[in-house]
Coordinates of C-alpha atoms in Angstrom, one line a residue:
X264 CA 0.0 0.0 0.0
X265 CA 1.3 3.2 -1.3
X266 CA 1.4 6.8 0.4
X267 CA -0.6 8.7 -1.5
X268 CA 1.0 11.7 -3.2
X269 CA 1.4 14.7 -1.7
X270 CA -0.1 17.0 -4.0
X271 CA -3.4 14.9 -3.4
X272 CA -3.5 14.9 0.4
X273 CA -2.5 18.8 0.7
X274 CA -5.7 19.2 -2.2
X275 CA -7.6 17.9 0.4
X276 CA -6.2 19.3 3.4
X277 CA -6.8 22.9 1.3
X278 CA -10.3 22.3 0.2
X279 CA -11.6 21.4 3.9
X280 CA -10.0 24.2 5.6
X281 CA -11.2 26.6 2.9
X282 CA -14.8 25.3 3.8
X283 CA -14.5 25.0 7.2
X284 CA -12.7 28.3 8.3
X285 CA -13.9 27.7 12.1
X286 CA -12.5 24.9 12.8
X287 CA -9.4 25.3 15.2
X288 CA -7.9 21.9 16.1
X289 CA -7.6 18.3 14.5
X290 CA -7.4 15.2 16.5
X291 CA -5.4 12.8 15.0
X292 CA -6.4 9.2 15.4
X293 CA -5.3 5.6 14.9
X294 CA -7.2 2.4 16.6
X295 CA -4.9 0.1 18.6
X296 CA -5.0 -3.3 18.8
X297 CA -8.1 -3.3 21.1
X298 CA -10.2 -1.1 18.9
X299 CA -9.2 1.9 21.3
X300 CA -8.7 5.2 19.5
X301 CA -5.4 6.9 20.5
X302 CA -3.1 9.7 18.9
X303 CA -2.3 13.4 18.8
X304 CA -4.3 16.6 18.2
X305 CA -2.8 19.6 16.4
X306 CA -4.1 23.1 15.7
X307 CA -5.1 23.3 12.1
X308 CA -1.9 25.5 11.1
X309 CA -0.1 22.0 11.3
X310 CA -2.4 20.3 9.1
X311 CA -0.4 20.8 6.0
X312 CA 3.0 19.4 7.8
X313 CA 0.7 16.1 9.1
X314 CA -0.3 15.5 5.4
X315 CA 3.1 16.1 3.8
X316 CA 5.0 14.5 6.4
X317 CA 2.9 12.6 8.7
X318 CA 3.2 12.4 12.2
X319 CA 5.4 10.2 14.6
X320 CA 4.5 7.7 17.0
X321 CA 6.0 4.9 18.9
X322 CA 5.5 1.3 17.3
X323 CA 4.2 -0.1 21.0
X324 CA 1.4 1.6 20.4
X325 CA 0.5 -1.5 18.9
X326 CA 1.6 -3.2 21.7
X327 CA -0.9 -2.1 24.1
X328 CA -3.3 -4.1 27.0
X329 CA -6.5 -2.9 27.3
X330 CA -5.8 -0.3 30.5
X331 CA -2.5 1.5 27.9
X332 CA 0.3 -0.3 29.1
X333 CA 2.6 -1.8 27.3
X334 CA 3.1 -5.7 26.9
X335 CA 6.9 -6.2 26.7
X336 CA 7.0 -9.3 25.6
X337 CA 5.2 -8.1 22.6
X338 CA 9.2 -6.7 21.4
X339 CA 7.6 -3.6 20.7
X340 CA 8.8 -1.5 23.5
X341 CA 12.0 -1.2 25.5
X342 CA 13.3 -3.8 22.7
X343 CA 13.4 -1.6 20.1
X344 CA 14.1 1.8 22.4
X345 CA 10.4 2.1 22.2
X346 CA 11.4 3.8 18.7
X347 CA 8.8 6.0 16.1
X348 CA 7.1 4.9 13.6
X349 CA 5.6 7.3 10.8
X350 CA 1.5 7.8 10.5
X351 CA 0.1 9.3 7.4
X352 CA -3.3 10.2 6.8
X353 CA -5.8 7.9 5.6
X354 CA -7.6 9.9 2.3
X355 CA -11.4 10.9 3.0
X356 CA -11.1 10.8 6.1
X357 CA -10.8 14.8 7.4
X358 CA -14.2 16.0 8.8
X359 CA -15.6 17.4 11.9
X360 CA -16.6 16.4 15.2
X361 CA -19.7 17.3 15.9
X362 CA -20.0 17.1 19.8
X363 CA -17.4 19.4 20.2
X364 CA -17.5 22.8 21.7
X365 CA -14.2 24.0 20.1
X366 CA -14.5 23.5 16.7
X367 CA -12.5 20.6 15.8
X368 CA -12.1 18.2 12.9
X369 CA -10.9 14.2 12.7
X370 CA -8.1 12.4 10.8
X371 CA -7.7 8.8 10.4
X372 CA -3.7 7.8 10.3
X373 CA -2.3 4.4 9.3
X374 CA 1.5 3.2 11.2
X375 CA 4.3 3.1 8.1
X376 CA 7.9 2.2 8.4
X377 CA 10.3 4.9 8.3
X378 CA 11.1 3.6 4.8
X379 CA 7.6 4.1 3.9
X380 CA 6.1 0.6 4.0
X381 CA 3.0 0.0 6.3
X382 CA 3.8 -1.1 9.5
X383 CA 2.8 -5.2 10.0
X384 CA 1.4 -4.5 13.5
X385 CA -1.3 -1.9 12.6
X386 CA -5.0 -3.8 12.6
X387 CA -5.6 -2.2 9.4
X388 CA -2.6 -3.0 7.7
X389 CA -3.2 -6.4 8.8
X390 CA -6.7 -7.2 7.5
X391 CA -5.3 -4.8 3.8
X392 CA -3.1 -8.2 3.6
X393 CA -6.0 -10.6 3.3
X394 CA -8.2 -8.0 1.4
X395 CA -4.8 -8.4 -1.3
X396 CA -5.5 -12.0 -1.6
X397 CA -9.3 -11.2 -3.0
X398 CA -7.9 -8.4 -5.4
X399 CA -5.4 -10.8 -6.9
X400 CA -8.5 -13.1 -7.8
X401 CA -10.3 -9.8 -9.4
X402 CA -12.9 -10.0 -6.6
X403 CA -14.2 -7.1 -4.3
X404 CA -15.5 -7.6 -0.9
X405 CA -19.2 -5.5 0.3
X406 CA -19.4 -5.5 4.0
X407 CA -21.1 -4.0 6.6
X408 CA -21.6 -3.9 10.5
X409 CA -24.2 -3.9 12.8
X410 CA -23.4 -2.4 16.3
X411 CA -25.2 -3.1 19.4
X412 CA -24.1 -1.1 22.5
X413 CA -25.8 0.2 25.8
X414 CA -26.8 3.3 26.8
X415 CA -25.4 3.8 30.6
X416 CA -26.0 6.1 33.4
X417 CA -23.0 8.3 34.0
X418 CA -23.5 7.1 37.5
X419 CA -22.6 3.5 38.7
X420 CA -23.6 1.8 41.1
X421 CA -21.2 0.1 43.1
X422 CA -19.1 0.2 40.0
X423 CA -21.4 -1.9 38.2
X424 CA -23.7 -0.1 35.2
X425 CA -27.0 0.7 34.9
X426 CA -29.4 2.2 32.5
X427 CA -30.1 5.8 32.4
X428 CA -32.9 7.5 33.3
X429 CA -35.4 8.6 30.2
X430 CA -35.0 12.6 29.5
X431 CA -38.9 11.7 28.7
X432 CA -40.1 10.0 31.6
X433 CA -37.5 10.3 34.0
X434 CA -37.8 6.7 34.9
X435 CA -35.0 3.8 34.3
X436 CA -35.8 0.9 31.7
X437 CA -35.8 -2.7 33.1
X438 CA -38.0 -4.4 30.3
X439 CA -36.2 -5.9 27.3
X440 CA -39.0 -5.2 24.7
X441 CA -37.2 -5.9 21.5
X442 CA -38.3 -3.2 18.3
X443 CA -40.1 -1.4 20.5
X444 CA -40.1 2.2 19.3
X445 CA -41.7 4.0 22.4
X446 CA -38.3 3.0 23.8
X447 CA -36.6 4.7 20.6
X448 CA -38.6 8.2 21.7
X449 CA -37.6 7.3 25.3
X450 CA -34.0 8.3 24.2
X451 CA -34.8 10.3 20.7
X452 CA -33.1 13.3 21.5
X453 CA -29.9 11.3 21.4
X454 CA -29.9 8.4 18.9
X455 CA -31.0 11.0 16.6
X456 CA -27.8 12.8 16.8
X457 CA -26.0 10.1 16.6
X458 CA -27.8 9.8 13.4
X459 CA -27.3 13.0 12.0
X460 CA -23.8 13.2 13.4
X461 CA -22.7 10.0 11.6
X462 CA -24.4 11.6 8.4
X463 CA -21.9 14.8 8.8
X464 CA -18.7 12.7 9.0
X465 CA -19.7 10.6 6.0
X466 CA -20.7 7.3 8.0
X467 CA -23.2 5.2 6.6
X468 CA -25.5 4.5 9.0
X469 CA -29.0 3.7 8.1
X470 CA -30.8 3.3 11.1
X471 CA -30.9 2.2 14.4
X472 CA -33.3 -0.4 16.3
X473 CA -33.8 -0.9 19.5
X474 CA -32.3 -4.2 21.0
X475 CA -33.5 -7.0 23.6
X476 CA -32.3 -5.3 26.9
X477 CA -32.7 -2.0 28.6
X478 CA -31.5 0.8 26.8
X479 CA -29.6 -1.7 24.7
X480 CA -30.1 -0.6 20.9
X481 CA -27.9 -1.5 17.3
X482 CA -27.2 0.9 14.7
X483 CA -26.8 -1.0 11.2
X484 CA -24.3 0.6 8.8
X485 CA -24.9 0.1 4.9
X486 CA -22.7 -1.7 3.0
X487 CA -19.8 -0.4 1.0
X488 CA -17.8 -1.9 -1.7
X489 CA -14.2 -2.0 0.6
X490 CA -13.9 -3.8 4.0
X491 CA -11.4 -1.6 5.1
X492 CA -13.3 1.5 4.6
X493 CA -16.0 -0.6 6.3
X494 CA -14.0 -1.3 9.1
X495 CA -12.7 2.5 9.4
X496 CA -16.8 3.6 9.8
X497 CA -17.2 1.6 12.6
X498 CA -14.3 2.4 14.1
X499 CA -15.2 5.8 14.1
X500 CA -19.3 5.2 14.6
X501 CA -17.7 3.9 18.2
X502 CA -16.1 6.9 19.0
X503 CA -19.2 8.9 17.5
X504 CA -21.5 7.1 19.5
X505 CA -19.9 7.9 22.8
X506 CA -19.5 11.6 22.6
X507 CA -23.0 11.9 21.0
X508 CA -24.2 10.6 24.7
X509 CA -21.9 12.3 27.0
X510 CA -23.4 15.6 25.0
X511 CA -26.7 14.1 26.6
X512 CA -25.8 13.6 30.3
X513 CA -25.2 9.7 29.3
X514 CA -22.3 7.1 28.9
X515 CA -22.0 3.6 26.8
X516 CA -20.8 0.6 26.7
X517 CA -19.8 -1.9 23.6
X518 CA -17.9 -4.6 26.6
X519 CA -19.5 -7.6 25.1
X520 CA -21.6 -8.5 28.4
X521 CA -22.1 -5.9 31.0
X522 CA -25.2 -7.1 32.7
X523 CA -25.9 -10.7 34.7
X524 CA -29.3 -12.2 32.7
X525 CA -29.0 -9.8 29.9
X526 CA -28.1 -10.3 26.5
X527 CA -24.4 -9.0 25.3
X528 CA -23.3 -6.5 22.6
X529 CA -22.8 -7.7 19.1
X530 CA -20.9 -6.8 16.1
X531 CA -22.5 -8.8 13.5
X532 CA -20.6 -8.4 9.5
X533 CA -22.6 -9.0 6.6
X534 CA -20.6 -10.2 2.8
X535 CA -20.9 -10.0 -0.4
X536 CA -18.5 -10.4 -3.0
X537 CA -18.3 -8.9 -6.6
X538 CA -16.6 -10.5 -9.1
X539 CA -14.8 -8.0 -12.1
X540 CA -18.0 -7.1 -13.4
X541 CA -19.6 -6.4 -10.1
X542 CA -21.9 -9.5 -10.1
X543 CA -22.3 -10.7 -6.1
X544 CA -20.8 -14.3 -6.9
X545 CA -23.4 -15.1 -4.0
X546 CA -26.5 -14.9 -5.9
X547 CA -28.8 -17.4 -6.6
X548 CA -32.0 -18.1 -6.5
X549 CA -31.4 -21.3 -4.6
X550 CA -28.5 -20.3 -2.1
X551 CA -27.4 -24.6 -0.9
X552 CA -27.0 -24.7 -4.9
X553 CA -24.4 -21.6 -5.0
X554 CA -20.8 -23.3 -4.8
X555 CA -18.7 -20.2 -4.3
X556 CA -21.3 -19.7 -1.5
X557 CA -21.2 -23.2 -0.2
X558 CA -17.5 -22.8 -0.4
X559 CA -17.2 -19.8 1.2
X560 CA -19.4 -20.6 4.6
X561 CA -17.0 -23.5 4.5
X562 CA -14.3 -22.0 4.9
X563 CA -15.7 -19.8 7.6
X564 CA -17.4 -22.6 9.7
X565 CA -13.3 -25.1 9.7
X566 CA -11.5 -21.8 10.4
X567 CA -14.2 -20.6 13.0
X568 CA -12.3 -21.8 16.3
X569 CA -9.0 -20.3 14.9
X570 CA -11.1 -16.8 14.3
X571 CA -12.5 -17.0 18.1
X572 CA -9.5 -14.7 19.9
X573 CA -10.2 -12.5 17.5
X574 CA -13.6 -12.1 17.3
X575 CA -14.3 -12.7 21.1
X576 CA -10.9 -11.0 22.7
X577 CA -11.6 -10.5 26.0
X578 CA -12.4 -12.5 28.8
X579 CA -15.6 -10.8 29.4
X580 CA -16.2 -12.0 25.3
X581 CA -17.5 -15.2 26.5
X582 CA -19.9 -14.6 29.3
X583 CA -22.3 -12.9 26.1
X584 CA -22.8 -16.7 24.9
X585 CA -26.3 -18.2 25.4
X586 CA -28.9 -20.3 23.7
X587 CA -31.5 -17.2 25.2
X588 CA -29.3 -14.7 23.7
X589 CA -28.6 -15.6 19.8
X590 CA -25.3 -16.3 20.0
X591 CA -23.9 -19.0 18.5
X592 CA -21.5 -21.8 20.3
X593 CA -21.1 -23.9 17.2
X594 CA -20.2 -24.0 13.7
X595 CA -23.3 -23.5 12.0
X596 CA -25.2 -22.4 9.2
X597 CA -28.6 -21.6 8.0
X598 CA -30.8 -19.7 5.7
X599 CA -32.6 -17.0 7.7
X600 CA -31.9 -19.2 11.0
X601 CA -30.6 -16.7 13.5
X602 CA -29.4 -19.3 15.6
X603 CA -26.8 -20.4 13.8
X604 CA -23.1 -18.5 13.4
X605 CA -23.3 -18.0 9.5
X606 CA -26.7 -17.2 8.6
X607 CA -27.8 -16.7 4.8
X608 CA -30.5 -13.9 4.1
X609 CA -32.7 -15.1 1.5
X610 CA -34.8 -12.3 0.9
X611 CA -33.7 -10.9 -2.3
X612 CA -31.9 -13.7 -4.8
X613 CA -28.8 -10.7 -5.6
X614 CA -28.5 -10.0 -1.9
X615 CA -27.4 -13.0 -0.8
X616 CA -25.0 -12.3 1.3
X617 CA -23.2 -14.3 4.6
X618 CA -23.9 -13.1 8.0
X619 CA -21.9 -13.5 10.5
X620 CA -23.0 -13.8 14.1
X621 CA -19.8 -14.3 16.7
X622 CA -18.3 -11.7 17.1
X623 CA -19.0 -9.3 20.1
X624 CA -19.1 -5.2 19.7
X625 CA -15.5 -5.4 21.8
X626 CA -13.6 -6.9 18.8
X627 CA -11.5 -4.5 16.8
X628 CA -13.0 -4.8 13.4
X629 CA -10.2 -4.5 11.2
X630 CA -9.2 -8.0 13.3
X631 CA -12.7 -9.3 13.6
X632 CA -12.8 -8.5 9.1
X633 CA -9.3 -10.4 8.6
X634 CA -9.9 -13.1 10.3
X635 CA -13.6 -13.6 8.9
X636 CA -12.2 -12.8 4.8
X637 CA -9.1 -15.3 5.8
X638 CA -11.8 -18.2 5.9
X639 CA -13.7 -17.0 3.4
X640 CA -11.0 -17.4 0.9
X641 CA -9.7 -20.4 2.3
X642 CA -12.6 -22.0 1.0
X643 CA -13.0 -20.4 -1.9
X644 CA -9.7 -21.4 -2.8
X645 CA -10.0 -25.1 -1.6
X646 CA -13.3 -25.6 -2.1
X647 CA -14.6 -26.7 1.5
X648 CA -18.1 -27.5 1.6
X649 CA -20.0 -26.7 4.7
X650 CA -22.2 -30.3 5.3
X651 CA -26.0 -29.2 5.3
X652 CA -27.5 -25.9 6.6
X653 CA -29.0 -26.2 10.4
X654 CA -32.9 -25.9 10.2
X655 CA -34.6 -24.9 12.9
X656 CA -33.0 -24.4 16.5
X657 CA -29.4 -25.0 16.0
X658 CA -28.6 -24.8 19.9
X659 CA -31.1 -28.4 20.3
X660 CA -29.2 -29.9 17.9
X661 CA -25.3 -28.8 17.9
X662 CA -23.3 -29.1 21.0
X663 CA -21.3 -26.0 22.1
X664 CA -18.1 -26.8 20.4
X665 CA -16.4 -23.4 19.8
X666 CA -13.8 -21.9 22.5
X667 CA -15.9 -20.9 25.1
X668 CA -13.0 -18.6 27.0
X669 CA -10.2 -16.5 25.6
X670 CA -7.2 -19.3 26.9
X671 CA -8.1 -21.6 24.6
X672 CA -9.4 -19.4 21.9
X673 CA -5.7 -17.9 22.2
X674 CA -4.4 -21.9 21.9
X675 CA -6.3 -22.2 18.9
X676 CA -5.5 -18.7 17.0
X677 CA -1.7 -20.0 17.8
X678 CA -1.7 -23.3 16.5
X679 CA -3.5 -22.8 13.4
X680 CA -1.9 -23.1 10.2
X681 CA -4.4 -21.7 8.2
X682 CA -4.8 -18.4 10.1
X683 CA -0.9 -18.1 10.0
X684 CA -0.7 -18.4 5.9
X685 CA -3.1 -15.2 6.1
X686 CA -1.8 -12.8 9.0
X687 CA 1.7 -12.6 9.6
X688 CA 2.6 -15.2 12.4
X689 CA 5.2 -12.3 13.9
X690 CA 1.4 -10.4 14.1
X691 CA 0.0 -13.0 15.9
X692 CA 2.8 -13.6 18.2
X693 CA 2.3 -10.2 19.3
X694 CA -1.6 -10.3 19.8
X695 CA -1.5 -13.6 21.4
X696 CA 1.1 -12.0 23.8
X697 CA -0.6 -8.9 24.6
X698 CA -3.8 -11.0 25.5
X699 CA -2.0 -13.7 27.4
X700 CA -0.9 -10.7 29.9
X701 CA -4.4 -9.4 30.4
X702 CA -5.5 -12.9 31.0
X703 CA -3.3 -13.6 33.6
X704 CA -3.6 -10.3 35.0
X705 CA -7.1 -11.4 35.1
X706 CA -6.6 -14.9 36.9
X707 CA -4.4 -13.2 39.6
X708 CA -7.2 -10.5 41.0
X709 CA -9.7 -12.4 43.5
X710 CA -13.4 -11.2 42.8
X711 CA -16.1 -10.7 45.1
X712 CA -17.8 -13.9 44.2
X713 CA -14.6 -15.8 45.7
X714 CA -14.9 -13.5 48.8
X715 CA -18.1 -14.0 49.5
X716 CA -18.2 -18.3 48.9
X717 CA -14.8 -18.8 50.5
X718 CA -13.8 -16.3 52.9
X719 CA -15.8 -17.7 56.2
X720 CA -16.4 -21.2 54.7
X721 CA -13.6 -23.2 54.3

């Protein structure tokens, strides 16, 4: 992946501070390894320096536990001198924030090598190398996300969550009442600026629904014919989403399962692929009679355990699994069976598209996309049928068979050698150890639970 040239990124640096002489500042952001958004922000005199000569930040960024520390055994700290890397800007990506009070504007970098090639430990470089492996075969990929997060109070209780109280009504939700759209006026004032926001930055979000939990709702972004651009709009929808509330007196949450009894946060991705004359190779009027689709879901369903640590990171990622809850524990798939991991729309014969279901709104999407695309051609290439679709409820008739906690989903992300032909095993080394620490960081604290069973009992 090329820089692009200079004259193009100053062209566009010009033409949005022409038309957008208030804006004083730009924050300049790249997404870690968890998803987390970190970087720098500049006054807009230094715009035209970031753009013709990028900006310099240390390689451990990449190297970063969820709470900003960095994982040494990663070798991307104090083993290199904790040295610089060089971030340029990502094109299309200049526009403003609009929660802010000081008018500021957004920039979307990628990590390089001083040299000038991308960097192999930045999520989106990593998930550009299996979107290469489509373009050689002439084929495009058409994704798209679906977010599920919670609205929170600011206020905890006991440092657990709980839902805000309505600006309407005053009074705290505690039904689940899935679709219902009183509970969309409950909170309107907000979710429709998160609408309207993501409309100003040029995300393309479509709507939002509300989900099966208090305060719990999804926003569903349309799909666009480039993952990673896919997986940059929900990156930033994220950060969008969060500011949008704290405007409105309220907090969120995307951790996969913040509430005991309720159902978890999502990040569902639908695909499609286009061949060279942007036909979706998925079509058919009969889907179980579509080999490149057959081959496809395939590939998903053998590579699915190897995918886990990457689509279910953290060790809260597992707690959001549940027959009750619509998440699948198996290697499944089905035509419009939302109990199964893959599921097939079938209402429109040239949407037919995959759906996948695993993933929890904590995964870093550029990851979550790799890992999901690596499959996907791995079957397309070796033609791996999938056995025949689930029909009915998959979770009567599949045992739970996929990693059901992040040590062994780690173990299986490790030893696969089908993952490792698609992201760079020196890339996984690094993820595996950054998520080894947390873990045993984890297993070393003593939670309340064990306090209150143990402590006078035995």
């Amino acid at each position: 992946m090329s820089v692009p040239p200079r004259a193009v990124q100053l062209n566009e640096a010009n033409a949005f501070l022409k038309e957008h002489p208030e804006v004083l500042y730009v924050d300049l952001l790249i997404a870690d390894m968890n998803g987390v958004v970190r970087g720098k922000r500049i006054e807009r005199t230094s715009l035209h320096k970031v753009y013709e000569k990028g900006i310099n930040l240390p390689a451990s960024l990449f190297a970063l536990d969820i709470n900003g520390s960095t994982v040494e055994s990663t070798g991307l700290g104090l083993d290199i001198g904790d040295a610089d890397r060089i971030c340029y800007p990502i094109p299309d990506t200049l526009c403003n924030e609009p929660w802010q009070k000081r008018p500021t504007a957004q920039l979307l970098m990628t990590m390089h090598e001083l040299e000038g090639e991308p960097f192999f430990a930045d999520p989106r470089e990593v998930l550009r190398q299996v979107v290469a492996k489509f373009d050689e075969m002439g084929l495009t990929i058409c994704a798209a996300f679906e977010l599920e997060f919670y609205l929170i109070d600011q206020e905890n209780v006991n440092g657990r969550p709980q839902p805000p109280r309505s600006p309407i009504s005053g009074k705290r939700p505690h039904s689940t009442q899935v679709y219902l759209i009183d509970d969309l006026d409950e909170y309107v004032d907000c979710l429709q600026d998160i609408l309207e926001g993501a409309k100003e930055q040029g995300i393309p979000a479509d709507a939002i629904v509300k989900e099966s939990a208090p305060a719990q709702f999804e926003v569903n972004l349309h799909h666009v014919a480039d993952p990673i651009k896919a997986c940059d709009y929900a990156v930033l929808l994220k950060r969008l989403i969060k500011n949008i509330a704290y405007d409105h007196e309220m907090d969120t949450t995307f951790m996969a399962k913040p509430y005991p009894g309720q159902a978890g946060n999502g990040l569902h991705v639908h695909i499609s692929i286009l061949d060279k004359e942007g036909n979706n190779i998925f079509a058919s009027e009969d889907p179980e009679q579509n080999a490149a689709l057959r081959h496809a879901i395939g590939g998903v369903l053998e590579t699915l355990p190897a995918q886990m640590a990457f689509l279910c990171p953290n060790v809260n990622s597992y707690r959001r699994f549940g027959a009750q809850f619509y998440v699948p524990n198996s290697p499944t798939w089905g035509l419009d069976n939302r109990t199964v991991a893959l599921r097939v729309p079938t209402g429109s014969s040239d949407a037919v598209r995959l759906e996948h279901r695993v993933a929890g709104a904590d995964a870093n999407p550029y990851l979550l996309m790799a890992a999901v695309l690596a499959g996907v051609h791995h079957g397309l290439v070796n033609k791996i049928e999938p056995g025949a679709p689930v029909e009915g409820n998959s979770y009567e008739q599949n045992e739970q068979s996929l990693p059901n906690n992040l040590r062994d989903a780690l173990r299986e992300l490790d030893d696969s050698e089908v993952m490792a032909k698609y992201i760079d095993p020196k890339y996984i080394d690094i993820f595996v150890a950054c998520k080894e620490s947390e873990l045993e960081e984890f297993e070393h604290s003593i939670s309340d639970l064990e306090y209150n069973w143990y402590l006078h009992t035995v």
